[in-house]
Amino acid sequence: MLLVVGLGNPGKEYAAHRHNVGFMAVDALAEEVRADPFREKFSGVHAKAEIAGQPAILLKPMTYMNESGRSVQPAMAFFKIAPSGLIVLHDELDLPFGTVRLKVGGGHAGHNGLRSIIAHCGTGNFGRVRLGIGRPPAGFRGEVADYVLSGFDAVERAGLPDCLKQAVQSVLEVAARGFDAAMNVRNTRPKPGKRQKGEGDGSTDPAPAAKGERGPLPPTQKP
């Protein structure tokens, strides 16, 4: 059995934010595989589904991002799912917008949702589907937390359906062929073109954040 988790923050005010692209991807997956209706449990909402012939649980923690592990760990325990059966879909600052990449294991790289899951489950040895949202563009005035808790611009909104489709196809391939085979296919896809300086934000002001720089992600409580 697989546990496919999409990360995000609950509530209408967060629904369209970059930080909620994991929720969006799980919703798209639920539609693609015709999952059962979502029901409340495990401090979240979950739905039963079948993916590539395998039974699966789709889960969206309703704990706020920083406490995602409080939802994921009980679900894993209840359904007796090992870390190898866990797939987490999440936003990724260090990938350009629209890029989808697979990864198994590793740390949290500053992502507080992953940080919480690793802390509660006692391991980082699970699969991830990383959905690129990119770094704040030139001219963005605010912290990284402000960026992830903001909506996509017009250019990104136009490309979002393809990004979600890639994420769904990635999960289907993992379920059908395993992570190694799926990574050989998905991680060698050409990267989408980079957004030009100032495109989508109406500005050509200061340069983006330095490579490797990572700001704080939003707290558990509403900002």
CSV table of C-alpha atoms in Angstrom, one decimal:
chain,number,residue,atom,x,y,z
A,1,MET,CA,0.0,0.0,0.0
A,2,LEU,CA,1.1,3.5,-0.8
A,3,LEU,CA,0.6,6.7,1.2
A,4,VAL,CA,0.7,9.7,-1.0
A,5,VAL,CA,0.8,13.0,0.9
A,6,GLY,CA,0.4,16.5,-0.4
A,7,LEU,CA,1.7,19.3,1.7
A,8,GLY,CA,0.0,22.6,2.3
A,9,ASN,CA,-1.9,24.8,4.7
A,10,PRO,CA,-5.6,24.4,5.3
A,11,GLY,CA,-8.1,27.2,4.7
A,12,LYS,CA,-9.4,29.2,1.7
A,13,GLU,CA,-6.9,32.0,2.4
A,14,TYR,CA,-4.0,29.6,1.6
A,15,ALA,CA,-5.6,27.5,-1.2
A,16,ALA,CA,-4.0,29.3,-4.1
A,17,HIS,CA,-0.6,29.9,-2.6
A,18,ARG,CA,2.7,28.5,-3.9
A,19,HIS,CA,3.2,26.7,-0.6
A,20,ASN,CA,0.0,24.7,-1.3
A,21,VAL,CA,1.0,23.2,-4.6
A,22,GLY,CA,1.3,19.8,-2.9
A,23,PHE,CA,-2.4,20.0,-2.0
A,24,MET,CA,-3.2,20.9,-5.6
A,25,ALA,CA,-1.2,17.9,-6.9
A,26,VAL,CA,-2.9,15.4,-4.6
A,27,ASP,CA,-6.3,16.8,-5.7
A,28,ALA,CA,-5.3,16.4,-9.3
A,29,LEU,CA,-4.1,12.8,-8.6
A,30,ALA,CA,-7.4,12.1,-6.8
A,31,GLU,CA,-9.3,13.2,-9.9
A,32,GLU,CA,-7.1,11.2,-12.2
A,33,VAL,CA,-7.4,7.9,-10.4
A,34,ARG,CA,-11.1,8.5,-9.3
A,35,ALA,CA,-10.3,8.2,-5.6
A,36,ASP,CA,-13.1,7.9,-3.0
A,37,PRO,CA,-14.3,11.2,-1.4
A,38,PHE,CA,-11.9,12.7,1.1
A,39,ARG,CA,-12.8,12.0,4.8
A,40,GLU,CA,-11.5,13.6,8.0
A,41,LYS,CA,-9.0,11.5,10.0
A,42,PHE,CA,-5.4,11.6,11.1
A,43,SER,CA,-5.6,15.4,11.7
A,44,GLY,CA,-6.2,15.7,8.0
A,45,VAL,CA,-8.4,14.5,5.1
A,46,HIS,CA,-7.7,11.2,3.4
A,47,ALA,CA,-9.1,9.2,0.4
A,48,LYS,CA,-8.8,5.6,-0.6
A,49,ALA,CA,-7.7,4.9,-4.2
A,50,GLU,CA,-6.0,2.5,-6.5
A,51,ILE,CA,-2.9,3.6,-8.3
A,52,ALA,CA,-1.4,1.3,-11.0
A,53,GLY,CA,-3.1,-1.6,-9.4
A,54,GLN,CA,-1.9,-0.8,-5.9
A,55,PRO,CA,-4.1,0.2,-3.0
A,56,ALA,CA,-3.3,3.7,-1.9
A,57,ILE,CA,-4.2,6.4,0.6
A,58,LEU,CA,-4.1,10.0,-0.4
A,59,LEU,CA,-3.6,12.4,2.5
A,60,LYS,CA,-3.7,16.2,3.0
A,61,PRO,CA,-2.6,17.1,6.5
A,62,MET,CA,-4.8,19.9,8.1
A,63,THR,CA,-2.3,20.7,10.8
A,64,TYR,CA,-0.6,23.7,9.0
A,65,MET,CA,2.6,23.0,7.2
A,66,ASN,CA,5.0,23.0,10.2
A,67,GLU,CA,3.1,20.1,11.9
A,68,SER,CA,2.5,17.9,8.9
A,69,GLY,CA,4.2,15.0,10.6
A,70,ARG,CA,1.4,14.9,13.2
A,71,SER,CA,-0.9,13.7,10.4
A,72,VAL,CA,1.5,11.6,8.4
A,73,GLN,CA,2.9,9.4,11.2
A,74,PRO,CA,-0.5,8.2,12.6
A,75,ALA,CA,-1.7,7.4,9.1
A,76,MET,CA,1.4,5.4,8.4
A,77,ALA,CA,0.9,3.5,11.7
A,78,PHE,CA,-2.8,2.8,11.1
A,79,PHE,CA,-2.3,1.5,7.6
A,80,LYS,CA,1.0,-0.2,8.4
A,81,ILE,CA,2.9,1.6,5.7
A,82,ALA,CA,6.7,1.5,5.8
A,83,PRO,CA,8.7,4.6,4.8
A,84,SER,CA,9.4,3.0,1.5
A,85,GLY,CA,5.6,3.3,0.7
A,86,LEU,CA,5.5,7.0,1.5
A,87,ILE,CA,5.4,9.6,-1.3
A,88,VAL,CA,5.4,13.3,-0.3
A,89,LEU,CA,4.5,15.9,-2.9
A,90,HIS,CA,5.7,19.4,-1.9
A,91,ASP,CA,6.8,22.8,-3.2
A,92,GLU,CA,10.5,23.2,-3.9
A,93,LEU,CA,12.2,26.6,-3.9
A,94,ASP,CA,15.4,25.3,-5.4
A,95,LEU,CA,13.8,24.1,-8.7
A,96,PRO,CA,12.6,26.5,-11.4
A,97,PHE,CA,8.8,26.9,-11.6
A,98,GLY,CA,7.2,24.1,-13.5
A,99,THR,CA,10.1,21.6,-13.0
A,100,VAL,CA,9.1,18.3,-11.3
A,101,ARG,CA,11.7,16.0,-10.0
A,102,LEU,CA,11.7,12.8,-7.9
A,103,LYS,CA,14.0,12.1,-5.0
A,104,VAL,CA,14.3,9.3,-2.4
A,105,GLY,CA,15.8,10.1,1.0
A,106,GLY,CA,17.8,13.1,2.2
A,107,GLY,CA,17.1,15.9,4.6
A,108,HIS,CA,14.5,18.6,4.7
A,109,ALA,CA,16.6,21.3,3.0
A,110,GLY,CA,14.8,23.9,5.1
A,111,HIS,CA,11.3,22.8,4.2
A,112,ASN,CA,9.3,22.8,7.4
A,113,GLY,CA,6.7,20.3,6.2
A,114,LEU,CA,9.5,17.8,5.4
A,115,ARG,CA,11.2,18.7,8.7
A,116,SER,CA,8.1,17.7,10.7
A,117,ILE,CA,7.6,14.5,8.8
A,118,ILE,CA,11.2,13.4,9.3
A,119,ALA,CA,11.0,14.3,13.0
A,120,HIS,CA,7.7,12.4,13.6
A,121,CYS,CA,8.6,9.4,11.5
A,122,GLY,CA,12.2,9.1,12.6
A,123,THR,CA,13.6,8.9,9.1
A,124,GLY,CA,13.9,10.8,5.9
A,125,ASN,CA,14.1,7.7,3.8
A,126,PHE,CA,10.9,8.2,1.8
A,127,GLY,CA,10.0,9.3,-1.7
A,128,ARG,CA,9.4,12.9,-2.6
A,129,VAL,CA,7.9,14.5,-5.7
A,130,ARG,CA,9.4,18.0,-5.8
A,131,LEU,CA,7.3,20.7,-7.5
A,132,GLY,CA,9.4,23.7,-8.4
A,133,ILE,CA,8.1,27.1,-7.5
A,134,GLY,CA,11.5,28.9,-8.0
A,135,ARG,CA,13.0,31.6,-5.9
A,136,PRO,CA,11.5,35.1,-5.5
A,137,PRO,CA,11.8,36.9,-8.8
A,138,ALA,CA,13.6,40.2,-9.3
A,139,GLY,CA,11.7,43.0,-7.7
A,140,PHE,CA,9.9,40.9,-5.1
A,141,ARG,CA,9.8,42.9,-1.9
A,142,GLY,CA,9.5,40.6,1.1
A,143,GLU,CA,10.9,37.5,2.8
A,144,VAL,CA,10.9,34.0,1.4
A,145,ALA,CA,8.0,33.2,3.7
A,146,ASP,CA,6.0,36.0,2.1
A,147,TYR,CA,6.8,34.6,-1.3
A,148,VAL,CA,5.7,31.0,-0.6
A,149,LEU,CA,2.5,32.4,1.1
A,150,SER,CA,1.6,34.4,-2.1
A,151,GLY,CA,-0.3,33.4,-5.2
A,152,PHE,CA,1.2,32.4,-8.6
A,153,ASP,CA,1.6,35.2,-11.1
A,154,ALA,CA,-0.1,35.2,-14.5
A,155,VAL,CA,2.7,33.4,-16.3
A,156,GLU,CA,2.9,30.7,-13.6
A,157,ARG,CA,-0.9,30.2,-13.5
A,158,ALA,CA,-0.8,29.4,-17.2
A,159,GLY,CA,1.9,26.8,-16.7
A,160,LEU,CA,0.4,25.3,-13.4
A,161,PRO,CA,-1.8,22.7,-15.1
A,162,ASP,CA,1.2,21.2,-16.8
A,163,CYS,CA,3.2,21.1,-13.6
A,164,LEU,CA,0.4,19.3,-11.8
A,165,LYS,CA,0.0,16.9,-14.7
A,166,GLN,CA,3.7,16.1,-14.4
A,167,ALA,CA,3.4,15.5,-10.7
A,168,VAL,CA,0.4,13.1,-11.3
A,169,GLN,CA,2.3,11.2,-14.0
A,170,SER,CA,5.3,10.9,-11.7
A,171,VAL,CA,3.2,9.3,-9.0
A,172,LEU,CA,1.7,6.9,-11.5
A,173,GLU,CA,5.1,5.9,-12.8
A,174,VAL,CA,6.4,5.3,-9.3
A,175,ALA,CA,3.5,3.1,-8.5
A,176,ALA,CA,3.8,1.2,-11.7
A,177,ARG,CA,7.6,0.9,-12.0
A,178,GLY,CA,9.3,1.9,-8.7
A,179,PHE,CA,11.2,5.0,-7.9
A,180,ASP,CA,14.5,4.1,-9.6
A,181,ALA,CA,12.8,3.5,-13.0
A,182,ALA,CA,10.6,6.5,-12.6
A,183,MET,CA,13.5,8.8,-11.7
A,184,ASN,CA,15.4,7.7,-14.8
A,185,VAL,CA,12.5,9.0,-16.9
A,186,ARG,CA,11.2,12.0,-14.9
A,187,ASN,CA,14.5,13.4,-13.8
A,188,THR,CA,15.9,13.6,-17.3
A,189,ARG,CA,13.1,15.6,-18.8
A,190,PRO,CA,14.3,19.0,-20.2
A,191,LYS,CA,13.8,21.9,-17.7
A,192,PRO,CA,11.3,24.5,-18.7
A,193,GLY,CA,12.6,27.9,-19.8
A,194,LYS,CA,13.6,30.3,-17.1
A,195,ARG,CA,11.4,33.3,-16.4
A,196,GLN,CA,13.1,36.5,-17.7
A,197,LYS,CA,14.1,39.1,-15.2
A,198,GLY,CA,11.0,41.0,-14.1
A,199,GLU,CA,8.6,38.9,-16.1
A,200,GLY,CA,5.3,38.4,-14.3
A,201,ASP,CA,6.0,40.9,-11.5
A,202,GLY,CA,6.1,44.1,-13.4
A,203,SER,CA,9.5,45.0,-12.2
A,204,THR,CA,13.2,44.8,-13.2
A,205,ASP,CA,14.5,45.9,-9.8
A,206,PRO,CA,17.0,44.1,-7.6
A,207,ALA,CA,18.5,40.7,-8.4
A,208,PRO,CA,17.0,37.5,-7.0
A,209,ALA,CA,18.2,35.9,-3.8
A,210,ALA,CA,21.7,34.4,-4.0
A,211,LYS,CA,22.1,30.8,-5.1
A,212,GLY,CA,21.7,28.5,-2.1
A,213,GLU,CA,20.2,31.2,0.1
A,214,ARG,CA,17.2,29.9,2.0
A,215,GLY,CA,15.0,32.1,4.2
A,216,PRO,CA,12.6,30.9,7.0
A,217,LEU,CA,9.5,29.1,6.0
A,218,PRO,CA,6.1,30.1,7.5
A,219,PRO,CA,5.3,29.2,11.1
A,220,THR,CA,2.7,26.7,12.2
A,221,GLN,CA,0.3,29.4,13.2
A,222,LYS,CA,-1.4,31.7,10.7
A,223,PRO,CA,0.9,34.7,9.9
